[in-house]
């Protein structure tokens, strides 16, 4: 049977290939976006897990928006305005999918940062959006380019990851946050603020959500994959009720609702008095790993490679001298180190691809990080594609 035209336009995911190679135990993987499984707070889940056996109601069908006690807790936690609501999703990835299917017709212009999160490009590609890109600076999107797109194309939405971007680790400055929100209001473009890494800040001050400056023109996606467990598949979408209701309709058709026992388990965990300590410990661990990776890269890498500092998240973006990052990543894999080359983070046909590698620092030990950088430095210094 022939696949749908929309699917034929989606490239087979290189990342999937590299991740499957990276699961080999002899490979040091800086490729995935995986939290360290030693951080999963299963000990804080234990009391709720026990209680679940006496809670038959959570094994019943539930309303599509989510488990009511969790929705109440989250509304409170996020201080949602009266006219806003929350929708619990099977990971924030599902939130993106629902949003795209609820709002995008083939050919509708949307704006994304470039480079951008691969999963979002796939979702917007599947609904055949016309993807316009805005380049990234160290403080966030290039504002002049963004305004040009808003003025010339009247895009339906601007999808962005303002806190510790995937893949670059960039965190938008306070000024850029206000300015982007002001542009969204001026041109009536809906902001989609994807914030799975926001709670992984390990230095500097927390900055306001961009959506705080344009609350009625924004949809916010949050995830518990990075701070709790990706396997639980729990995320939440919030925004004006008018924005969320169409997504609920799509979710009804997709899966009726997200697993209720998992939602009850998450609620018990979030209410556990030691949950804040769990977050603190996780941030400390990731800070120490980032510091090791960054220090090793600064000392070992050949001239021409540059690295921005990050204040949180899971990734650093290593800019390379002119070379073919695919070839380099393939060669590194043969040496036992997996990384993701920059071209996969640009929409198909992009002409502005810069050579770089995305390196994850959350799921490798200090020894592995050090060894991986030595291998990278060695390979880069001999790399034939290097000018
Ligand atoms: C920017 C971004 N958004 C969304 C997701 C999806 O996360 P999940 O579906 O696990 O909540 C990821 C996962 O890596 C991501 O990096």
CSV table of N, CA and C in Angstrom, one decimal, residues 273-372:
chain,number,residue,atom,x,y,z
A,273,UNK,N,7.4,15.7,49.5
A,273,UNK,CA,8.1,16.8,50.1
A,273,UNK,C,9.6,16.8,49.6
A,274,UNK,N,10.1,15.7,49.2
A,274,UNK,CA,11.5,15.7,48.8
A,274,UNK,C,11.7,15.9,47.3
A,275,UNK,N,10.6,16.2,46.5
A,275,UNK,CA,10.7,16.4,45.1
A,275,UNK,C,11.6,17.6,44.8
A,276,UNK,N,11.5,18.7,45.5
A,276,UNK,CA,12.4,19.8,45.2
A,276,UNK,C,13.9,19.4,45.4
A,277,UNK,N,14.2,18.6,46.3
A,277,UNK,CA,15.6,18.1,46.5
A,277,UNK,C,16.1,17.3,45.3
A,278,UNK,N,15.1,16.5,44.8
A,278,UNK,CA,15.5,15.7,43.6
A,278,UNK,C,15.9,16.6,42.5
A,279,UNK,N,15.2,17.7,42.3
A,279,UNK,CA,15.5,18.6,41.2
A,279,UNK,C,16.9,19.3,41.4
A,280,UNK,N,17.1,19.6,42.7
A,280,UNK,CA,18.4,20.3,43.0
A,280,UNK,C,19.5,19.4,42.8
A,281,UNK,N,19.4,18.1,43.2
A,281,UNK,CA,20.5,17.1,43.0
A,281,UNK,C,20.8,16.9,41.5
A,282,UNK,N,19.7,16.8,40.7
A,282,UNK,CA,19.8,16.6,39.3
A,282,UNK,C,20.5,17.7,38.6
A,283,UNK,N,20.2,18.9,39.0
A,283,UNK,CA,20.8,20.1,38.4
A,283,UNK,C,22.3,20.1,38.8
A,284,UNK,N,22.6,19.7,40.0
A,284,UNK,CA,24.1,19.7,40.5
A,284,UNK,C,24.8,18.7,39.6
A,285,UNK,N,24.2,17.5,39.5
A,285,UNK,CA,24.9,16.5,38.7
A,285,UNK,C,25.2,17.0,37.3
A,286,UNK,N,24.2,17.5,36.6
A,286,UNK,CA,24.3,18.0,35.3
A,286,UNK,C,25.3,19.1,35.1
A,287,UNK,N,25.3,20.0,36.1
A,287,UNK,CA,26.3,21.1,36.1
A,287,UNK,C,27.7,20.5,36.1
A,288,UNK,N,27.9,19.5,37.0
A,288,UNK,CA,29.3,19.0,37.1
A,288,UNK,C,29.7,18.3,35.8
A,289,UNK,N,28.7,17.6,35.1
A,289,UNK,CA,29.1,17.0,33.9
A,289,UNK,C,29.3,18.0,32.8
A,290,UNK,N,28.5,19.0,32.8
A,290,UNK,CA,28.7,20.1,31.8
A,290,UNK,C,30.1,20.7,31.9
A,291,UNK,N,30.4,21.0,33.2
A,291,UNK,CA,31.7,21.6,33.4
A,291,UNK,C,32.9,20.7,33.0
A,292,UNK,N,32.8,19.4,33.2
A,292,UNK,CA,33.8,18.5,32.7
A,292,UNK,C,33.9,18.5,31.2
A,293,UNK,N,32.7,18.4,30.5
A,293,UNK,CA,32.7,18.3,29.1
A,293,UNK,C,33.3,19.6,28.5
A,294,UNK,N,32.9,20.8,29.1
A,294,UNK,CA,33.3,22.1,28.6
A,294,UNK,C,34.8,22.3,28.8
A,295,UNK,N,35.3,21.9,29.9
A,295,UNK,CA,36.7,22.1,30.2
A,295,UNK,C,37.6,21.2,29.3
A,296,UNK,N,37.1,20.0,29.1
A,296,UNK,CA,37.9,19.1,28.2
A,296,UNK,C,37.9,19.6,26.8
A,297,UNK,N,36.7,20.1,26.3
A,297,UNK,CA,36.6,20.6,25.0
A,297,UNK,C,37.6,21.8,24.8
A,298,UNK,N,37.5,22.7,25.8
A,298,UNK,CA,38.4,23.9,25.7
A,298,UNK,C,39.9,23.6,25.6
A,299,UNK,N,40.3,22.5,26.4
A,299,UNK,CA,41.7,22.2,26.4
A,299,UNK,C,42.1,21.3,25.3
A,300,UNK,N,41.3,20.5,24.8
A,300,UNK,CA,41.7,19.5,23.9
A,300,UNK,C,41.4,19.8,22.4
A,301,UNK,N,40.5,20.6,22.1
A,301,UNK,CA,40.0,20.8,20.7
A,301,UNK,C,41.0,21.6,19.9
A,302,UNK,N,41.1,21.2,18.6
A,302,UNK,CA,42.0,22.0,17.8
A,302,UNK,C,41.4,23.4,17.5
A,303,UNK,N,42.2,24.3,17.0
A,303,UNK,CA,41.8,25.7,16.7
A,303,UNK,C,40.7,25.6,15.7
A,304,UNK,N,39.8,26.6,15.8
A,304,UNK,CA,38.7,26.7,14.7
A,304,UNK,C,37.4,26.1,15.3
A,305,UNK,N,37.5,25.4,16.4
A,305,UNK,CA,36.2,24.9,17.0
A,305,UNK,C,35.8,25.9,18.1
A,306,UNK,N,34.5,26.2,18.1
A,306,UNK,CA,34.1,27.1,19.2
A,306,UNK,C,32.9,26.5,19.9
A,307,UNK,N,32.8,26.9,21.1
A,307,UNK,CA,31.8,26.3,22.0
A,307,UNK,C,31.2,27.5,22.8
A,308,UNK,N,29.8,27.6,22.8
A,308,UNK,CA,29.1,28.6,23.6
A,308,UNK,C,29.0,28.0,25.0
A,309,UNK,N,28.9,28.9,26.1
A,309,UNK,CA,28.6,28.4,27.4
A,309,UNK,C,27.1,28.2,27.5
A,310,UNK,N,26.7,27.2,28.3
A,310,UNK,CA,25.3,27.1,28.6
A,310,UNK,C,25.0,27.1,30.1
A,311,UNK,N,23.8,27.5,30.5
A,311,UNK,CA,23.4,27.6,31.9
A,311,UNK,C,22.5,26.5,32.3
A,312,UNK,N,22.3,25.6,31.4
A,312,UNK,CA,21.3,24.5,31.8
A,312,UNK,C,21.1,23.6,30.6
A,313,UNK,N,20.0,22.8,30.8
A,313,UNK,CA,19.7,21.9,29.7
A,313,UNK,C,20.5,20.6,29.6
A,314,UNK,N,20.7,20.1,28.4
A,314,UNK,CA,21.3,18.8,28.2
A,314,UNK,C,22.4,18.8,27.1
A,315,UNK,N,22.5,20.0,26.4
A,315,UNK,CA,23.4,19.9,25.2
A,315,UNK,C,24.3,21.1,25.1
A,316,UNK,N,25.5,20.8,24.5
A,316,UNK,CA,26.3,21.9,24.0
A,316,UNK,C,26.4,21.8,22.4
A,317,UNK,N,26.7,22.9,21.8
A,317,UNK,CA,26.7,22.9,20.3
A,317,UNK,C,28.1,23.3,20.0
A,318,UNK,N,28.8,22.4,19.4
A,318,UNK,CA,30.2,22.6,19.1
A,318,UNK,C,30.3,23.0,17.6
A,319,UNK,N,30.7,24.3,17.4
A,319,UNK,CA,30.8,24.8,16.0
A,319,UNK,C,32.2,24.3,15.5
A,320,UNK,N,32.2,23.9,14.2
A,320,UNK,CA,33.4,23.3,13.6
A,320,UNK,C,33.9,24.1,12.5
A,321,UNK,N,35.2,24.0,12.2
A,321,UNK,CA,35.7,24.6,11.0
A,321,UNK,C,34.9,24.0,9.8
A,322,UNK,N,35.0,24.6,8.6
A,322,UNK,CA,34.4,24.0,7.4
A,322,UNK,C,34.7,22.5,7.2
A,323,UNK,N,33.7,21.7,7.2
A,323,UNK,CA,33.8,20.2,7.1
A,323,UNK,C,32.5,19.6,6.8
A,324,UNK,N,32.5,18.3,6.6
A,324,UNK,CA,31.2,17.6,6.4
A,324,UNK,C,30.9,16.9,7.8
A,325,UNK,N,29.9,17.5,8.5
A,325,UNK,CA,29.7,16.9,9.9
A,325,UNK,C,29.1,15.5,9.8
A,326,UNK,N,28.4,15.1,8.7
A,326,UNK,CA,27.9,13.7,8.6
A,326,UNK,C,29.1,12.8,8.6
A,327,UNK,N,30.1,13.1,7.7
A,327,UNK,CA,31.3,12.2,7.6
A,327,UNK,C,32.0,12.1,8.9
A,328,UNK,N,32.1,13.3,9.6
A,328,UNK,CA,32.8,13.3,10.9
A,328,UNK,C,32.1,12.4,11.9
A,329,UNK,N,30.8,12.6,11.9
A,329,UNK,CA,30.0,11.8,12.9
A,329,UNK,C,30.1,10.3,12.6
A,330,UNK,N,30.1,9.9,11.3
A,330,UNK,CA,30.2,8.5,10.9
A,330,UNK,C,31.6,8.0,11.4
A,331,UNK,N,32.6,8.8,11.1
A,331,UNK,CA,34.0,8.4,11.5
A,331,UNK,C,34.1,8.2,13.0
A,332,UNK,N,33.5,9.2,13.7
A,332,UNK,CA,33.6,9.1,15.2
A,332,UNK,C,32.9,7.8,15.7
A,333,UNK,N,31.8,7.5,15.0
A,333,UNK,CA,31.1,6.3,15.5
A,333,UNK,C,32.0,5.0,15.3
A,334,UNK,N,32.8,5.0,14.3
A,334,UNK,CA,33.7,3.9,14.1
A,334,UNK,C,34.8,3.9,15.2
A,335,UNK,N,35.0,5.0,15.8
A,335,UNK,CA,36.0,5.1,16.9
A,335,UNK,C,35.3,4.9,18.3
A,336,UNK,N,33.9,4.6,18.2
A,336,UNK,CA,33.2,4.3,19.5
A,336,UNK,C,32.6,5.6,20.2
A,337,UNK,N,32.4,6.7,19.4
A,337,UNK,CA,31.8,7.8,20.0
A,337,UNK,C,30.6,8.3,19.1
A,338,UNK,N,29.4,8.4,19.7
A,338,UNK,CA,28.3,8.8,18.9
A,338,UNK,C,27.9,10.3,19.2
A,339,UNK,N,27.7,11.1,18.2
A,339,UNK,CA,27.3,12.5,18.3
A,339,UNK,C,26.3,12.7,17.2
A,340,UNK,N,25.6,13.9,17.2
A,340,UNK,CA,24.7,14.2,16.2
A,340,UNK,C,25.2,15.4,15.3
A,341,UNK,N,25.3,15.1,14.0
A,341,UNK,CA,25.8,16.2,13.1
A,341,UNK,C,24.7,17.3,12.9
A,342,UNK,N,25.2,18.5,12.7
A,342,UNK,CA,24.2,19.6,12.6
A,342,UNK,C,23.2,19.6,11.5
A,343,UNK,N,23.5,19.0,10.3
A,343,UNK,CA,22.5,19.1,9.2
A,343,UNK,C,21.1,18.5,9.6
A,344,UNK,N,21.1,17.5,10.5
A,344,UNK,CA,19.8,16.9,10.8
A,344,UNK,C,18.8,17.9,11.5
A,345,UNK,N,19.4,19.0,12.0
A,345,UNK,CA,18.5,20.0,12.8
A,345,UNK,C,18.1,21.2,11.9
A,346,UNK,N,18.3,21.0,10.6
A,346,UNK,CA,17.8,22.1,9.7
A,346,UNK,C,16.7,21.5,8.8
A,347,UNK,N,15.7,22.3,8.4
A,347,UNK,CA,14.6,21.7,7.6
A,347,UNK,C,15.2,21.3,6.2
A,348,UNK,N,14.5,20.3,5.5
A,348,UNK,CA,15.0,19.9,4.3
A,348,UNK,C,15.2,21.0,3.3
A,349,UNK,N,16.3,21.0,2.5
A,349,UNK,CA,16.5,22.1,1.5
A,349,UNK,C,17.1,23.3,2.1
A,350,UNK,N,17.4,23.3,3.4
A,350,UNK,CA,18.0,24.5,4.0
A,350,UNK,C,19.4,24.8,3.4
A,351,UNK,N,19.6,26.1,3.1
A,351,UNK,CA,20.8,26.5,2.5
A,351,UNK,C,21.8,27.1,3.5
A,352,UNK,N,21.4,27.2,4.8
A,352,UNK,CA,22.2,27.9,5.7
A,352,UNK,C,22.9,27.0,6.8
A,353,UNK,N,23.0,25.7,6.4
A,353,UNK,CA,23.6,24.8,7.4
A,353,UNK,C,25.0,25.1,7.8
A,354,UNK,N,25.3,25.2,9.1
A,354,UNK,CA,26.6,25.5,9.6
A,354,UNK,C,27.2,24.2,10.2
A,355,UNK,N,28.5,23.9,9.9
A,355,UNK,CA,29.0,22.6,10.5
A,355,UNK,C,29.1,22.7,12.0
A,356,UNK,N,28.5,21.7,12.6
A,356,UNK,CA,28.6,21.7,14.1
A,356,UNK,C,28.2,20.3,14.6
A,357,UNK,N,28.4,20.0,15.9
A,357,UNK,CA,27.9,18.8,16.4
A,357,UNK,C,27.1,19.1,17.7
A,358,UNK,N,26.0,18.3,17.9
A,358,UNK,CA,25.3,18.4,19.2
A,358,UNK,C,25.9,17.4,20.1
A,359,UNK,N,26.3,17.8,21.3
A,359,UNK,CA,26.9,16.9,22.3
A,359,UNK,C,26.0,16.9,23.5
A,360,UNK,N,25.6,15.7,24.0
A,360,UNK,CA,24.8,15.6,25.2
A,360,UNK,C,25.7,15.3,26.4
A,361,UNK,N,25.5,16.0,27.5
A,361,UNK,CA,26.4,15.8,28.6
A,361,UNK,C,25.7,15.1,29.9
A,362,UNK,N,24.4,14.8,29.7
A,362,UNK,CA,23.7,14.4,30.9
A,362,UNK,C,23.8,12.9,31.2
A,363,UNK,N,24.2,12.1,30.2
A,363,UNK,CA,24.0,10.6,30.3
A,363,UNK,C,25.4,9.9,30.2
A,364,UNK,N,26.5,10.6,30.5
A,364,UNK,CA,27.8,9.9,30.4
A,364,UNK,C,28.5,10.3,31.7
A,365,UNK,N,29.4,9.4,32.1
A,365,UNK,CA,30.2,9.6,33.3
A,365,UNK,C,31.3,10.6,33.0
A,366,UNK,N,32.0,11.2,34.0
A,366,UNK,CA,33.1,12.0,33.7
A,366,UNK,C,34.2,11.3,32.9
A,367,UNK,N,34.4,10.1,33.2
A,367,UNK,CA,35.5,9.3,32.4
A,367,UNK,C,35.0,9.2,31.0
A,368,UNK,N,33.8,8.9,30.7
A,368,UNK,CA,33.3,8.8,29.4
A,368,UNK,C,33.4,10.1,28.6
A,369,UNK,N,33.0,11.2,29.3
A,369,UNK,CA,33.1,12.5,28.7
A,369,UNK,C,34.5,12.8,28.3
A,370,UNK,N,35.4,12.6,29.2
A,370,UNK,CA,36.8,12.9,28.9
A,370,UNK,C,37.3,12.0,27.7
A,371,UNK,N,37.0,10.7,27.7
A,371,UNK,CA,37.5,9.8,26.7
A,371,UNK,C,36.8,10.3,25.3
A,372,UNK,N,35.6,10.6,25.4
A,372,UNK,CA,34.9,11.0,24.1
A,372,UNK,C,35.5,12.3,23.5
